[in-house]
Amino acid sequence: METAHDIEALTSGAMASIWSWVETKIPAGVEVFDAHAHIGVDIDGRTMTADGMRDRMEAAGVKKSIVFPLNDPNARDDYSGPNDVVWSAYEEHPSSFVPFFRLNPHLGYDKEFGRCVERGFMGLKLHPVSQKFELDDPKVVRLFGMAAEIDLPVLIHAGFAMQRIVEPLLPTVEAHPGLRLILGHSAMVEVLSAARAFEGHPNVLFETSVVQLKDLYELCSSIDPSRICYGSDIPYGDLPSTLHAILAAAEAAGVPDGALPGILSENIRRWFP
Ligand SMILES: [Zn+2]
């Protein structure tokens, strides 16, 4: 259960001084944009409601969040049920949420892809570990091509439990240089090779949620800050500690304060004007 108390605990008591450092680090006037959050229910028992998400955003001063389903136990084969939950959240709070839909590439996805695009979803989320696929599976490569064709941004889980990221993904990025791609969790298991491989592909962004501090530091040290976007991965991460992590890593890596508005907001916001 999400309560106001949870949010308070992350910004007071032992966390108070950390949170006030975060607040002073966020440049004045920056409307923080969270590029990775979930609404719905997961097979592991995690849940997040639209209202719980909004409460957290308000408490942490976050203005907008990209939201998409979890690994939902009630997902019909095509994910349409969980996608509808995200759409309802967006309809209720259109200024707070940027809705992405989720698909299972192993199943016939054309109908749900078409339905969600028609409806107005603004991006697609794919999770290679939860849905058990490789990034160079022909069904997935075809899906990337479909997204590229209609200029639909794609966020892929590129974090915990991933084995191969750069090598299977690079041919797709090279074939579709216009494809707007968000690497969820910054390709943390291959962060340095990903930074090198995708350096010349400005439509690939590195999203920072729940990445170990050493990997965030390496990311901030090895790629232009205009390629980094902040994320929380709510309900697995929380806004105060993920904001602290990216701001601390950026400072340690010597990222100039002038680049922080980009990391916290503008680098991803420009995709969703
Ligand atoms: Zn996530």
XYZ file of C-alpha atoms and ligand atoms in Angstrom:
274
model
C 0.000 0.000 0.000
C 1.223 3.459 -0.875
C 0.799 6.031 1.851
C 1.763 9.650 2.366
C 3.893 8.377 5.244
C 6.196 6.495 2.821
C 6.896 9.683 0.922
C 7.491 11.636 4.121
C 9.979 9.014 5.355
C 12.097 9.512 2.239
C 12.481 13.243 2.767
C 12.632 13.620 6.581
C 14.456 12.171 9.581
C 17.720 10.544 8.543
C 16.962 11.477 4.923
C 16.270 15.163 5.579
C 19.780 16.461 4.917
C 20.139 14.343 1.782
C 16.808 15.597 0.468
C 17.665 19.218 1.170
C 20.960 18.758 -0.744
C 18.924 17.373 -3.676
C 16.561 20.341 -3.515
C 19.429 22.821 -3.615
C 21.067 20.938 -6.523
C 17.960 21.055 -8.763
C 18.341 24.321 -10.680
C 15.576 26.884 -10.130
C 12.785 26.665 -12.659
C 13.563 23.100 -13.765
C 10.410 21.009 -14.109
C 11.715 17.532 -13.313
C 10.663 14.861 -15.830
C 10.755 11.200 -14.777
C 11.383 9.047 -17.861
C 10.578 5.646 -16.282
C 7.675 4.775 -13.967
C 5.021 2.084 -13.717
C 1.298 2.091 -12.987
C -0.537 -1.186 -12.363
C 0.265 -4.541 -10.771
C 3.286 -6.874 -11.066
C 3.528 -10.654 -10.652
C 6.011 -9.949 -7.837
C 3.266 -8.189 -5.842
C 4.350 -4.595 -6.451
C 1.587 -2.151 -7.292
C 1.253 1.521 -8.099
C -1.867 3.559 -8.678
C -2.214 6.780 -10.637
C -3.012 8.613 -7.409
C -0.026 7.066 -5.596
C 2.176 8.163 -8.452
C 0.751 11.686 -8.407
C 1.219 11.994 -4.625
C 4.872 11.019 -4.966
C 5.443 13.413 -7.839
C 3.871 16.258 -5.920
C 5.894 15.527 -2.771
C 9.167 15.460 -4.730
C 8.358 18.326 -7.094
C 8.322 16.118 -10.205
C 6.111 17.575 -12.940
C 5.817 14.822 -15.549
C 6.385 11.068 -15.749
C 6.466 8.505 -18.518
C 4.256 5.674 -17.240
C 3.678 2.124 -18.495
C 2.483 -1.266 -17.170
C 4.400 -3.607 -14.868
C 4.909 -7.311 -15.586
C 1.195 -7.742 -14.972
C -0.216 -11.109 -13.792
C -3.564 -10.227 -15.325
C -2.132 -9.265 -18.687
C -4.188 -10.768 -21.399
C -1.894 -12.154 -24.040
C -1.782 -8.818 -25.804
C -1.314 -6.622 -22.682
C -4.478 -4.685 -23.545
C -5.860 -4.736 -19.978
C -2.774 -3.236 -18.298
C -2.358 -0.799 -21.195
C -5.943 0.393 -20.567
C -5.079 1.065 -16.908
C -2.225 3.325 -18.022
C -4.467 5.075 -20.540
C -7.091 5.785 -17.845
C -4.375 7.291 -15.639
C -3.352 9.517 -18.529
C -6.935 10.565 -19.244
C -7.389 11.511 -15.596
C -4.114 13.443 -15.400
C -3.028 14.397 -18.914
C -0.587 17.050 -17.729
C 1.225 14.655 -15.354
C 1.627 11.484 -17.401
C 3.136 10.494 -20.753
C 1.538 7.098 -21.533
C 3.584 4.249 -23.048
C 2.053 0.841 -23.858
C 3.645 -2.539 -23.314
C 3.684 -5.606 -25.586
C 4.796 -9.214 -25.557
C 6.815 -9.648 -28.781
C 6.300 -13.448 -28.707
C 2.581 -13.099 -29.313
C 0.695 -11.540 -32.202
C 1.197 -7.881 -31.380
C 0.029 -6.085 -34.523
C -3.534 -5.542 -33.299
C -2.574 -4.142 -29.883
C 0.213 -2.034 -31.434
C -2.313 -0.514 -33.851
C -4.960 -0.014 -31.172
C -2.551 1.800 -28.820
C -1.048 3.994 -31.527
C -4.520 4.892 -32.757
C -5.553 5.770 -29.230
C -2.670 8.171 -28.777
C -0.122 6.347 -26.640
C 3.172 8.221 -26.921
C 5.661 5.364 -26.710
C 6.287 1.630 -26.350
C 7.913 -0.228 -23.431
C 9.630 -3.587 -23.949
C 11.144 -5.798 -21.244
C 13.479 -8.494 -22.605
C 13.856 -10.258 -19.239
C 10.193 -10.372 -18.156
C 8.937 -11.327 -21.625
C 12.005 -13.532 -22.299
C 13.321 -12.320 -25.643
C 16.596 -11.195 -27.170
C 16.924 -7.739 -28.700
C 17.877 -9.268 -32.070
C 14.917 -11.663 -32.194
C 13.364 -11.060 -35.643
C 9.954 -10.405 -34.042
C 11.551 -7.675 -31.926
C 13.590 -6.199 -34.767
C 10.349 -5.962 -36.773
C 8.680 -4.168 -33.851
C 11.543 -1.640 -33.645
C 11.054 -1.041 -37.360
C 7.316 -0.465 -36.907
C 8.044 2.077 -34.160
C 10.701 3.822 -36.262
C 8.318 4.075 -39.186
C 5.775 6.098 -37.193
C 8.375 7.917 -35.052
C 7.165 6.220 -31.851
C 9.716 6.332 -28.989
C 10.663 2.966 -27.427
C 11.926 2.363 -23.887
C 13.632 -0.967 -23.352
C 14.624 -2.475 -20.038
C 18.416 -2.558 -20.338
C 19.352 -3.255 -16.754
C 19.168 -5.971 -14.140
C 19.444 -9.573 -15.460
C 20.265 -8.534 -19.033
C 22.966 -10.530 -20.768
C 23.334 -8.916 -24.204
C 22.497 -5.303 -25.033
C 24.895 -3.476 -27.339
C 25.727 -6.262 -29.797
C 22.097 -7.288 -30.568
C 20.810 -3.687 -30.531
C 23.423 -1.876 -32.599
C 22.239 -3.170 -36.011
C 18.714 -1.880 -35.290
C 20.019 1.526 -34.207
C 22.176 1.708 -37.327
C 19.289 0.619 -39.572
C 16.922 3.190 -38.032
C 18.983 6.245 -37.084
C 15.768 8.199 -36.493
C 14.424 5.694 -33.940
C 14.044 7.407 -30.559
C 15.252 4.871 -28.045
C 15.483 5.085 -24.250
C 17.869 2.614 -22.647
C 16.142 1.919 -19.316
C 18.671 1.690 -16.482
C 21.383 3.041 -18.812
C 22.430 -0.381 -20.161
C 24.169 -0.664 -16.808
C 25.677 -4.092 -17.335
C 27.465 -2.769 -20.429
C 27.464 0.941 -19.652
C 30.889 1.772 -21.085
C 30.534 -0.195 -24.298
C 27.008 1.195 -24.734
C 28.289 4.760 -24.286
C 30.907 4.095 -26.956
C 28.624 2.241 -29.372
C 25.744 4.739 -29.213
C 27.796 7.921 -28.867
C 27.162 8.880 -32.500
C 23.425 8.119 -32.295
C 21.791 11.173 -30.715
C 18.336 9.554 -30.634
C 19.514 7.004 -28.049
C 19.101 8.262 -24.471
C 20.459 6.686 -21.281
C 17.843 6.601 -18.497
C 19.213 6.557 -14.958
C 16.776 4.702 -12.659
C 18.062 2.195 -10.086
C 21.567 2.066 -11.544
C 24.473 1.461 -9.157
C 26.331 4.637 -8.294
C 29.579 3.416 -9.877
C 27.771 2.788 -13.169
C 26.059 6.199 -13.022
C 29.471 7.739 -12.419
C 30.908 5.895 -15.426
C 27.962 7.005 -17.539
C 28.359 10.657 -16.506
C 32.094 10.423 -17.174
C 31.844 8.824 -20.594
C 28.974 10.351 -22.563
C 27.750 13.858 -23.281
C 25.190 14.865 -20.595
C 22.712 15.754 -23.337
C 22.265 11.969 -23.769
C 21.276 11.270 -20.157
C 17.716 11.412 -18.811
C 16.547 10.971 -15.252
C 14.175 8.118 -14.264
C 12.823 6.638 -11.013
C 11.448 3.173 -11.915
C 8.641 3.671 -9.389
C 7.569 1.420 -7.614
C 11.048 -0.218 -7.595
C 12.853 3.071 -7.102
C 11.638 6.220 -5.404
C 11.957 9.822 -6.498
C 14.126 11.199 -3.666
C 16.828 8.526 -3.785
C 17.010 8.257 -7.582
C 17.275 12.055 -7.829
C 20.029 11.954 -5.234
C 21.889 9.206 -7.094
C 22.021 10.965 -10.474
C 22.837 14.366 -8.971
C 25.607 12.914 -6.792
C 27.058 10.914 -9.709
C 26.939 13.952 -11.994
C 28.703 16.073 -9.409
C 31.366 13.414 -8.754
C 31.980 13.064 -12.495
C 32.371 16.820 -12.908
C 29.243 17.327 -15.014
C 28.723 21.103 -15.104
C 25.613 22.418 -13.316
C 24.551 23.923 -16.630
C 23.892 20.382 -17.912
C 21.550 19.456 -15.049
C 18.356 20.950 -16.547
C 18.945 18.676 -19.554
C 19.468 15.544 -17.467
C 16.539 16.248 -15.139
C 14.098 17.418 -17.766
C 14.875 18.897 -21.163
C 16.685 15.979 -22.851
C 13.515 13.870 -22.670
C 10.901 16.670 -22.532
C 11.797 17.799 -26.061
C 10.485 14.448 -27.337
C 7.034 15.193 -25.903
C 6.311 18.875 -26.547
Zn 10.871 -0.440 -14.736
